[in-house]
PDB file of C-alpha atoms in Angstrom:
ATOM      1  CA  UNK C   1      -5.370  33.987  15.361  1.00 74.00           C
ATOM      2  CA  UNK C   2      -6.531  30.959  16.778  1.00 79.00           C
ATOM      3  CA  UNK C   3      -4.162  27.767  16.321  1.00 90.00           C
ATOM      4  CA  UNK C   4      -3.787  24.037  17.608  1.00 94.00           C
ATOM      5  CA  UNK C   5      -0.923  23.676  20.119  1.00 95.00           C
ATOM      6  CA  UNK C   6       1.125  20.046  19.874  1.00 97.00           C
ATOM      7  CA  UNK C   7       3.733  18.913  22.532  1.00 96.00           C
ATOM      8  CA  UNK C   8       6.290  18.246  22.567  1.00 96.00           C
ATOM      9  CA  UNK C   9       7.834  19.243  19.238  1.00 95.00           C
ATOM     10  CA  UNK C  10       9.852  16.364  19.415  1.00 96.00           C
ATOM     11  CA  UNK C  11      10.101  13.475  21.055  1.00 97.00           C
ATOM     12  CA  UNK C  12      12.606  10.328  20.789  1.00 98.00           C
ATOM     13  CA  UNK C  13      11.848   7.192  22.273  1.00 97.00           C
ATOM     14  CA  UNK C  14      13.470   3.508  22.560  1.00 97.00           C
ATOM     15  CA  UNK C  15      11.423   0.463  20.252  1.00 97.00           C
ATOM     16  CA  UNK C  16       9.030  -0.783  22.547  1.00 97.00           C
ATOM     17  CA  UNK C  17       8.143   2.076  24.860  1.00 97.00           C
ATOM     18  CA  UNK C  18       4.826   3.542  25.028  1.00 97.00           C
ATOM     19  CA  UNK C  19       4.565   7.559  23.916  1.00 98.00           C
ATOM     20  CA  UNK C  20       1.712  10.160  24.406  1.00 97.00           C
ATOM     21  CA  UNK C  21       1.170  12.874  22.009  1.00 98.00           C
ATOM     22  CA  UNK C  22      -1.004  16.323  23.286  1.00 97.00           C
ATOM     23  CA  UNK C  23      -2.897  18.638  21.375  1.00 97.00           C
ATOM     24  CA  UNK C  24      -4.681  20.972  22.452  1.00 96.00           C
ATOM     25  CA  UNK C  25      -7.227  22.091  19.793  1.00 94.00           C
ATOM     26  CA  UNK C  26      -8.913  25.416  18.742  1.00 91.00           C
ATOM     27  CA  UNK C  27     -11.449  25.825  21.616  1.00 87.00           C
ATOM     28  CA  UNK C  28     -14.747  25.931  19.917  1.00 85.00           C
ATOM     29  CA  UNK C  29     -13.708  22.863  17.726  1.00 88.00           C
ATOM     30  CA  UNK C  30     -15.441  20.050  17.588  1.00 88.00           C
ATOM     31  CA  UNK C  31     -14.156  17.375  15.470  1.00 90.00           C
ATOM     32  CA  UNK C  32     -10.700  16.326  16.245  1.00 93.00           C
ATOM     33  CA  UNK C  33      -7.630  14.114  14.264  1.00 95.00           C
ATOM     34  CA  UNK C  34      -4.768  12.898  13.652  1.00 97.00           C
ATOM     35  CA  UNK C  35      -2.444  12.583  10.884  1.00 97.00           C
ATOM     36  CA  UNK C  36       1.054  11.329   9.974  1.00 96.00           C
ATOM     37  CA  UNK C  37       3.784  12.296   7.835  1.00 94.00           C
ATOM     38  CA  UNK C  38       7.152   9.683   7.006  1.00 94.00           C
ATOM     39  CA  UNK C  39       9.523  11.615   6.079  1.00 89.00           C
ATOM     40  CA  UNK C  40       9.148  13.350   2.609  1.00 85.00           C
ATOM     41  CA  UNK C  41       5.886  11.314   2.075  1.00 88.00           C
ATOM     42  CA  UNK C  42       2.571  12.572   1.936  1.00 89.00           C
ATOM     43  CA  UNK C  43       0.486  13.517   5.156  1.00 93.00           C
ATOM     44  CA  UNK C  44      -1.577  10.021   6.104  1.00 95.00           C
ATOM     45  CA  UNK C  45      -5.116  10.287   7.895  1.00 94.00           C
ATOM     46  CA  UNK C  46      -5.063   8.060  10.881  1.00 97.00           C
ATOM     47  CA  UNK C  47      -8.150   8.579  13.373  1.00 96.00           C
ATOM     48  CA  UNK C  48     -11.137  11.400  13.726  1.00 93.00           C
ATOM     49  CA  UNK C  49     -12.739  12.187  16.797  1.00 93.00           C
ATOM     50  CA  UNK C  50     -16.732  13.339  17.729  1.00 90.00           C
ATOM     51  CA  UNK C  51     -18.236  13.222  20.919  1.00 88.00           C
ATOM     52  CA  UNK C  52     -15.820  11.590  22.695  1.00 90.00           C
ATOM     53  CA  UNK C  53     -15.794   8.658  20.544  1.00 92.00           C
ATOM     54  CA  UNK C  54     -13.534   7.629  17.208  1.00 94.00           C
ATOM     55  CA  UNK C  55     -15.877   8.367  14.518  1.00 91.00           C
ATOM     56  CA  UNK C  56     -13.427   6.738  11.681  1.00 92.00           C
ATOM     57  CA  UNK C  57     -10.031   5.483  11.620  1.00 94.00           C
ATOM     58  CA  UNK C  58      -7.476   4.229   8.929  1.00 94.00           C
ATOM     59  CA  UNK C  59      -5.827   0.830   8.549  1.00 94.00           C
ATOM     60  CA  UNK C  60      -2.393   2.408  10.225  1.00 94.00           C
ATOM     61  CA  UNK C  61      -4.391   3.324  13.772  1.00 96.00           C
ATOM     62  CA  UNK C  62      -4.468  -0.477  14.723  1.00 94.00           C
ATOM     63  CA  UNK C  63      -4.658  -1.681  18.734  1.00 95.00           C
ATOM     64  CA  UNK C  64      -1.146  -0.195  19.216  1.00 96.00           C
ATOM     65  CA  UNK C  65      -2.874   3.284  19.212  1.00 97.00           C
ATOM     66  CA  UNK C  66      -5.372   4.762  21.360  1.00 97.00           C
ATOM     67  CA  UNK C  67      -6.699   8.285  21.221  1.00 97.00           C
ATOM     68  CA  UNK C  68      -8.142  10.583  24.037  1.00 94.00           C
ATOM     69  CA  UNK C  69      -9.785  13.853  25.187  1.00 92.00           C
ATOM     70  CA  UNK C  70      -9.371  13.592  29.109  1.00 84.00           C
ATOM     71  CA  UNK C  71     -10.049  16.872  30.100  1.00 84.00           C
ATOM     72  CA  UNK C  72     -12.245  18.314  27.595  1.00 78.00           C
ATOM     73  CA  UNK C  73      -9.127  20.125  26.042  1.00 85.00           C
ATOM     74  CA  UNK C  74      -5.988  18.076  25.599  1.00 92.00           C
ATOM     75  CA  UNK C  75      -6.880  15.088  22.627  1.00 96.00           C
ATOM     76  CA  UNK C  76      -4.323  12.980  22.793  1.00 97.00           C
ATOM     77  CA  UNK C  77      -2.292   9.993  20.965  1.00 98.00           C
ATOM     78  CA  UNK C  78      -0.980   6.994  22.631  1.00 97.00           C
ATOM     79  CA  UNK C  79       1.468   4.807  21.044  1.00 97.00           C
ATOM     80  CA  UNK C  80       1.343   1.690  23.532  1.00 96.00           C
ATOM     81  CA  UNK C  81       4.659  -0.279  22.089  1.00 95.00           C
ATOM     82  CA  UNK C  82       6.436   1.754  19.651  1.00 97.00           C
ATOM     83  CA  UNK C  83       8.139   0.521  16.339  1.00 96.00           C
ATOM     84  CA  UNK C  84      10.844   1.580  14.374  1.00 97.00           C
ATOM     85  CA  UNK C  85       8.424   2.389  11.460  1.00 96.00           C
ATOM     86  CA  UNK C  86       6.291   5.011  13.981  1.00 97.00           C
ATOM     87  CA  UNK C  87       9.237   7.310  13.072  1.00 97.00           C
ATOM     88  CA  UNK C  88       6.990  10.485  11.445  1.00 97.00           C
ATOM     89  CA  UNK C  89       5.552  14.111  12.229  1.00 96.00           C
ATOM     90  CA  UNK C  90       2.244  13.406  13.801  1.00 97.00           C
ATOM     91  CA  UNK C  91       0.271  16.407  13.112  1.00 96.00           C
ATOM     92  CA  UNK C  92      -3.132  17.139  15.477  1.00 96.00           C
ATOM     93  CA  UNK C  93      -6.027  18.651  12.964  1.00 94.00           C
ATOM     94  CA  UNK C  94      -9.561  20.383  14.834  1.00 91.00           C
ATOM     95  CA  UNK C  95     -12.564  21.776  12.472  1.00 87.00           C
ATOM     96  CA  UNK C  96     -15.198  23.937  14.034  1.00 81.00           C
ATOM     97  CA  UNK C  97     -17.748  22.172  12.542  1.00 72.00           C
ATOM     98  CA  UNK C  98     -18.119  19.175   9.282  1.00 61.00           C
ATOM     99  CA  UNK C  99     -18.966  21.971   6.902  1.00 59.00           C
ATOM    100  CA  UNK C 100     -16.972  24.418   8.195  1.00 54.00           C
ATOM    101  CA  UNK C 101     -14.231  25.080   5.414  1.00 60.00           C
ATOM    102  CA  UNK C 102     -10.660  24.886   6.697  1.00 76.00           C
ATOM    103  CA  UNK C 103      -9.005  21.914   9.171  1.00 83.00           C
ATOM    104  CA  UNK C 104      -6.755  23.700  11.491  1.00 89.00           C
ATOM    105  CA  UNK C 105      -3.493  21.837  11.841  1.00 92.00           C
ATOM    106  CA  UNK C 106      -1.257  21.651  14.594  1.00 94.00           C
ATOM    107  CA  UNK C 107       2.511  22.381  13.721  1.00 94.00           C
ATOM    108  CA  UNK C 108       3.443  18.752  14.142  1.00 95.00           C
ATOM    109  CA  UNK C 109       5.444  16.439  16.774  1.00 97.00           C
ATOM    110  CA  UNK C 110       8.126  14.436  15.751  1.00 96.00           C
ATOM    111  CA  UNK C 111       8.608  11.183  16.877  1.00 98.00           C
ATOM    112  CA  UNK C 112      12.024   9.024  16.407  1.00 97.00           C
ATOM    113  CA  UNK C 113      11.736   5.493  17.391  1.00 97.00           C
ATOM    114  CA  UNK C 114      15.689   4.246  18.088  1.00 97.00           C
TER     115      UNK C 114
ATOM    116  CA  UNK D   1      -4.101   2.548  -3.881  1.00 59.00           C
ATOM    117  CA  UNK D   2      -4.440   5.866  -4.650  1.00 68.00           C
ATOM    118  CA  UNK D   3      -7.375   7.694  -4.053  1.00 86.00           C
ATOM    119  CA  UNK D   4      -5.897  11.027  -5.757  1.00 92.00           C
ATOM    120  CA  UNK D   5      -2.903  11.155  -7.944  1.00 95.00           C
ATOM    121  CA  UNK D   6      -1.145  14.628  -7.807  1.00 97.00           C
ATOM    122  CA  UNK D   7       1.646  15.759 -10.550  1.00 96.00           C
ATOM    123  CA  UNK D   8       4.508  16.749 -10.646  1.00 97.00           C
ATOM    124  CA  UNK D   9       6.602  15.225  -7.734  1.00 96.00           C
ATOM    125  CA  UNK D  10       8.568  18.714  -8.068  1.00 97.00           C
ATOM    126  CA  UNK D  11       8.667  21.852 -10.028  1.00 97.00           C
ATOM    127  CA  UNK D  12      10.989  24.844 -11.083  1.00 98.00           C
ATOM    128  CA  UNK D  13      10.154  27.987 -11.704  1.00 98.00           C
ATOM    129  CA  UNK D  14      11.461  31.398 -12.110  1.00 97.00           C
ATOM    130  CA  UNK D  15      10.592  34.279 -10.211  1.00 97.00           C
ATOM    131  CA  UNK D  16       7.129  35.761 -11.946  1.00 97.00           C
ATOM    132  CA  UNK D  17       6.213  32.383 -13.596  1.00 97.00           C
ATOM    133  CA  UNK D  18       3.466  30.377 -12.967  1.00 97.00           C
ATOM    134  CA  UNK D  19       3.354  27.459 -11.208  1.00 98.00           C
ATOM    135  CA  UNK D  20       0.623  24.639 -12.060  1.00 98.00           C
ATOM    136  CA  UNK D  21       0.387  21.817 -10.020  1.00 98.00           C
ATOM    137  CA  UNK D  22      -2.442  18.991 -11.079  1.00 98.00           C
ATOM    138  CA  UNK D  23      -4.848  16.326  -9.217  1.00 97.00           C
ATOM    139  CA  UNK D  24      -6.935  13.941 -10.350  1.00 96.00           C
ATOM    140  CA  UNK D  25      -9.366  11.582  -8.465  1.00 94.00           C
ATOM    141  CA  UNK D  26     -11.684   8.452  -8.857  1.00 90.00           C
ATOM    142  CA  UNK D  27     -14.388   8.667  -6.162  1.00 82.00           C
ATOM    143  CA  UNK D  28     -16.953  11.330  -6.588  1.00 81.00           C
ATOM    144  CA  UNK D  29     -18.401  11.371  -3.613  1.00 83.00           C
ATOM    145  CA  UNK D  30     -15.719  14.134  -2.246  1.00 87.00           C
ATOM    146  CA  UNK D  31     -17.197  17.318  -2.065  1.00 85.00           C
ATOM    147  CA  UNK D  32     -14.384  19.192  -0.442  1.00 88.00           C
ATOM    148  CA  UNK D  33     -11.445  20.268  -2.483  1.00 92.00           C
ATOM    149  CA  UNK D  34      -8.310  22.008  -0.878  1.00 92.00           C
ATOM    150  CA  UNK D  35      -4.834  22.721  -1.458  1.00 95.00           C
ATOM    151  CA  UNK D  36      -2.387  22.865   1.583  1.00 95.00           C
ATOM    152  CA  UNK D  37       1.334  24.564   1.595  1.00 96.00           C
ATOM    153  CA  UNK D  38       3.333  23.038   3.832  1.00 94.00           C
ATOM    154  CA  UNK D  39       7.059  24.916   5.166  1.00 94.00           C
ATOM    155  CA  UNK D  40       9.761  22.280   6.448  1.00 89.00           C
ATOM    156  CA  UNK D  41       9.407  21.801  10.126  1.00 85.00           C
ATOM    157  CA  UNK D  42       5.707  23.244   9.687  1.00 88.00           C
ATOM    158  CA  UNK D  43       2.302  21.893   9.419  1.00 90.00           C
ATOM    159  CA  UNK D  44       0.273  22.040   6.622  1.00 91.00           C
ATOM    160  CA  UNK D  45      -1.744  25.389   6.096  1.00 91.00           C
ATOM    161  CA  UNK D  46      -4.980  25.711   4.160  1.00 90.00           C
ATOM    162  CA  UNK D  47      -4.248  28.222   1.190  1.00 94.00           C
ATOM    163  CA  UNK D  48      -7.417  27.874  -0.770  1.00 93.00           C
ATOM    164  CA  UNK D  49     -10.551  25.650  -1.184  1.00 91.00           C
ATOM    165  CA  UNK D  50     -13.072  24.871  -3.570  1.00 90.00           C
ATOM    166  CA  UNK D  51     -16.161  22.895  -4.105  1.00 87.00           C
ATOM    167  CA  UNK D  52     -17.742  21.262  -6.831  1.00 86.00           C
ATOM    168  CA  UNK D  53     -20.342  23.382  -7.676  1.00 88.00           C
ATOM    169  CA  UNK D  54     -18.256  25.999  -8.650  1.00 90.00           C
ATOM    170  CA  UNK D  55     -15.424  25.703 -11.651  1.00 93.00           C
ATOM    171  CA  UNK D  56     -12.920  28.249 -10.846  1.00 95.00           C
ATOM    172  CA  UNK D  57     -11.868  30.226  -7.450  1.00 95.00           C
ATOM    173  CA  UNK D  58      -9.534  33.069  -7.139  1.00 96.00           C
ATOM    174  CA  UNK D  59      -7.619  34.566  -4.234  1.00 95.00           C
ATOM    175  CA  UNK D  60      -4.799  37.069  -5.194  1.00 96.00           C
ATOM    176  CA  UNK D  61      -2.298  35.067  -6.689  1.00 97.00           C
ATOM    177  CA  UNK D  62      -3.810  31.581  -6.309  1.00 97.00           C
ATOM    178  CA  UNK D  63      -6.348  30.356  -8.829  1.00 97.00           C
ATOM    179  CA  UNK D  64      -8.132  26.517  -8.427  1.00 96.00           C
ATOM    180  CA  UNK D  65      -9.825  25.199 -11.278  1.00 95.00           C
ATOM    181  CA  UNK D  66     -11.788  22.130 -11.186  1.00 94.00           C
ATOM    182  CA  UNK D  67     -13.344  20.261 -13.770  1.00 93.00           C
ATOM    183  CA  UNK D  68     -16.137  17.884 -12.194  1.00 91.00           C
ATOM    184  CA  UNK D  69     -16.337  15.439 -15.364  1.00 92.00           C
ATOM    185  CA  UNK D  70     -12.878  14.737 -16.085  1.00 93.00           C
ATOM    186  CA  UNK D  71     -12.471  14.114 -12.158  1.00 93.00           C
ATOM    187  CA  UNK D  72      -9.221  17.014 -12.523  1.00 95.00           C
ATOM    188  CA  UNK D  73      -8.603  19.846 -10.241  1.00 96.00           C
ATOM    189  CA  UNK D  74      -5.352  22.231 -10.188  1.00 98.00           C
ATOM    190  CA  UNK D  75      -3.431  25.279  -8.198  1.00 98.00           C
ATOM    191  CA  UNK D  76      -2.018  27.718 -10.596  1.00 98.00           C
ATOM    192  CA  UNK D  77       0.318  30.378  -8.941  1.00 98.00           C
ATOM    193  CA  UNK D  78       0.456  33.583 -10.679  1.00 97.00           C
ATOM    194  CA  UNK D  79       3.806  35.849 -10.591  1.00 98.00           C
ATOM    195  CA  UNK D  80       5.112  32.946  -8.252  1.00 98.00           C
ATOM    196  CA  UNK D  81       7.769  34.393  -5.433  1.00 97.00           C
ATOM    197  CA  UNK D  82      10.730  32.695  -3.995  1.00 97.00           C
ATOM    198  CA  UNK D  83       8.543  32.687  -0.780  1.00 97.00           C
ATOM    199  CA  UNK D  84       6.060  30.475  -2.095  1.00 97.00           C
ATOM    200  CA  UNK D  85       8.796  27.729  -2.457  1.00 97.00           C
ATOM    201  CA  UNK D  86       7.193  24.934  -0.288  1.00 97.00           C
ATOM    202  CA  UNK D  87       5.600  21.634  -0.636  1.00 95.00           C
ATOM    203  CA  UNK D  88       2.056  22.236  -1.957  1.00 97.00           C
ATOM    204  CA  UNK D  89      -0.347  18.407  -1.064  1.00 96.00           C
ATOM    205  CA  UNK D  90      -3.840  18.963  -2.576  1.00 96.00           C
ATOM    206  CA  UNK D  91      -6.620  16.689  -0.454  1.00 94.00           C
ATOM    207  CA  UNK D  92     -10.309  15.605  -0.373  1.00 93.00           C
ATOM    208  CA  UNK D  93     -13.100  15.967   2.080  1.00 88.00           C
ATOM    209  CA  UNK D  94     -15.848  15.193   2.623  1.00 76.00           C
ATOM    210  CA  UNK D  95     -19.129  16.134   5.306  1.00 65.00           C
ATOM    211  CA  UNK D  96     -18.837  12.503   6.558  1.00 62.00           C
ATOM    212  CA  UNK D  97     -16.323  12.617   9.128  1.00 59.00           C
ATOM    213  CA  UNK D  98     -14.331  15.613   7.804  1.00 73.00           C
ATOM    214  CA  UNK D  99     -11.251  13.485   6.459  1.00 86.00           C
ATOM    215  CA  UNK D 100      -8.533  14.711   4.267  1.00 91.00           C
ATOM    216  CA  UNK D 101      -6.771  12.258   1.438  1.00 92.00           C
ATOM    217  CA  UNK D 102      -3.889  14.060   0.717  1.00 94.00           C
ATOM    218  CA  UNK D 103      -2.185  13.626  -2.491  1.00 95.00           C
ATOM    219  CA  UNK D 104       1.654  12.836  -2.771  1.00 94.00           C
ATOM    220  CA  UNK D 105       2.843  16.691  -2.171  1.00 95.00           C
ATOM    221  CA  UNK D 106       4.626  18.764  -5.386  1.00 97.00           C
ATOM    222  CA  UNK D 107       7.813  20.337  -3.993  1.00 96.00           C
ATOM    223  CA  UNK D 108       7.797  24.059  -5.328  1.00 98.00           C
ATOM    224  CA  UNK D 109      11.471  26.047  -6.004  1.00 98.00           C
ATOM    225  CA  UNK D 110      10.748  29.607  -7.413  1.00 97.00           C
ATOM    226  CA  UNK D 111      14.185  30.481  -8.419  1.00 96.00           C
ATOM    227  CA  UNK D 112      14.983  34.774  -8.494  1.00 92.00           C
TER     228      UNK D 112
END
């Protein structure tokens, strides 16, 4: 069964450092996200991704975060200057296609700012 | 503010009950209605789907019904197991850009 791959599984990292997140998504996906989950809240949309380009993003993806797809495999995250309040699960999401019926998620990284 | 409301916070039930968990929503322009269970430490898993042109869907155990006017849509779990104890978040979509809103998340115990 096909499934999205996230690394690392968890990551900790000091207030102010930057952090990268990878996914790699189901291969013959074409829109890509990214979500967040604070602990024991609900799962937050941040950013989608189409053609190489952001094609929406939430009020929480400010200039602090950056997402990519350098290879044409890995879509990644960057958190340039981490906060304390970036503390969540991050999960990666791919869909085959906008009509297609199910969002594949990612089994989640999660990051502790200290 | 809340784009769908999802009740209760967290539910009990007893091995072979059922288990209803509700949504409501104000914009109509969704046209993608899912329910995800979600396992601590895990990611959140698509267990069923529905869309509006249809008022009830059924797969084994899991039924979603949906009623378009009232703006309402719920999971009901039949003969609910101890392994379906999880968090259950229902969402919308759309064909836009393929977002999920995810409600607040019901935390399911089936007790044996």
């Amino acid at each position: 069964e096909p499934e999205v791959t996230q690394t690392p599984s968890h990551q900790v990292t000091q207030m102010g450092q930057e952090v990268i997140l990878r996914c790699v998504p189901i291969s013959n996906h074409l829109y890509f996200y990214w979500y967040r989950q604070i602990l024991g809240q609900k799962v937050e949309f941040l950013v989608s991704f189409y053609n190489n380009e952001i094609s929406e993003k939430s009020e929480i993806f400010d200039d602090q975060f950056s997402v990519e797809r350098p290879d044409g495999s890995n879509f990644t995250l960057k958190i340039r200057s981490t906060k304390l309040e970036d503390s969540a699960m991050y999960f990666c999401a791919s869909w085959r296609q906008r009509s297609n019926t199910e969002a594949f998620f990612g089994q989640g990284t999660r990051l502790t700012v200290v | 503010q809340q784009q769908v409301k999802q009740s209760p916070q967290s539910l009990i039930v007893q091995k072979g009950g059922i288990s209803i968990i509700n949504c409501a929503y104000e914009n109509t322009a969704f046209d993608y209605f899912p329910w995800y269970q979600q396992f601590p430490g895990k990611g959140p898993a698509l267990l069923i789907a529905i869309r509006p042109d249809v008022s009830e869907k059924k797969e084994g155990r899991f039924t979603i019904s949906f009623n378009k006017s009232a703006k309402q849509f719920s999971l009901h779990i039949m003969d609910s197991q101890p392994g379906d104890s999880a968090t259950y978040f229902c969402a919308l979509g759309d064909n836009q850009g393929g977002k999920l809103i995810f409600g607040q998340g019901t935390e399911l115990s089936v007790k044996p």
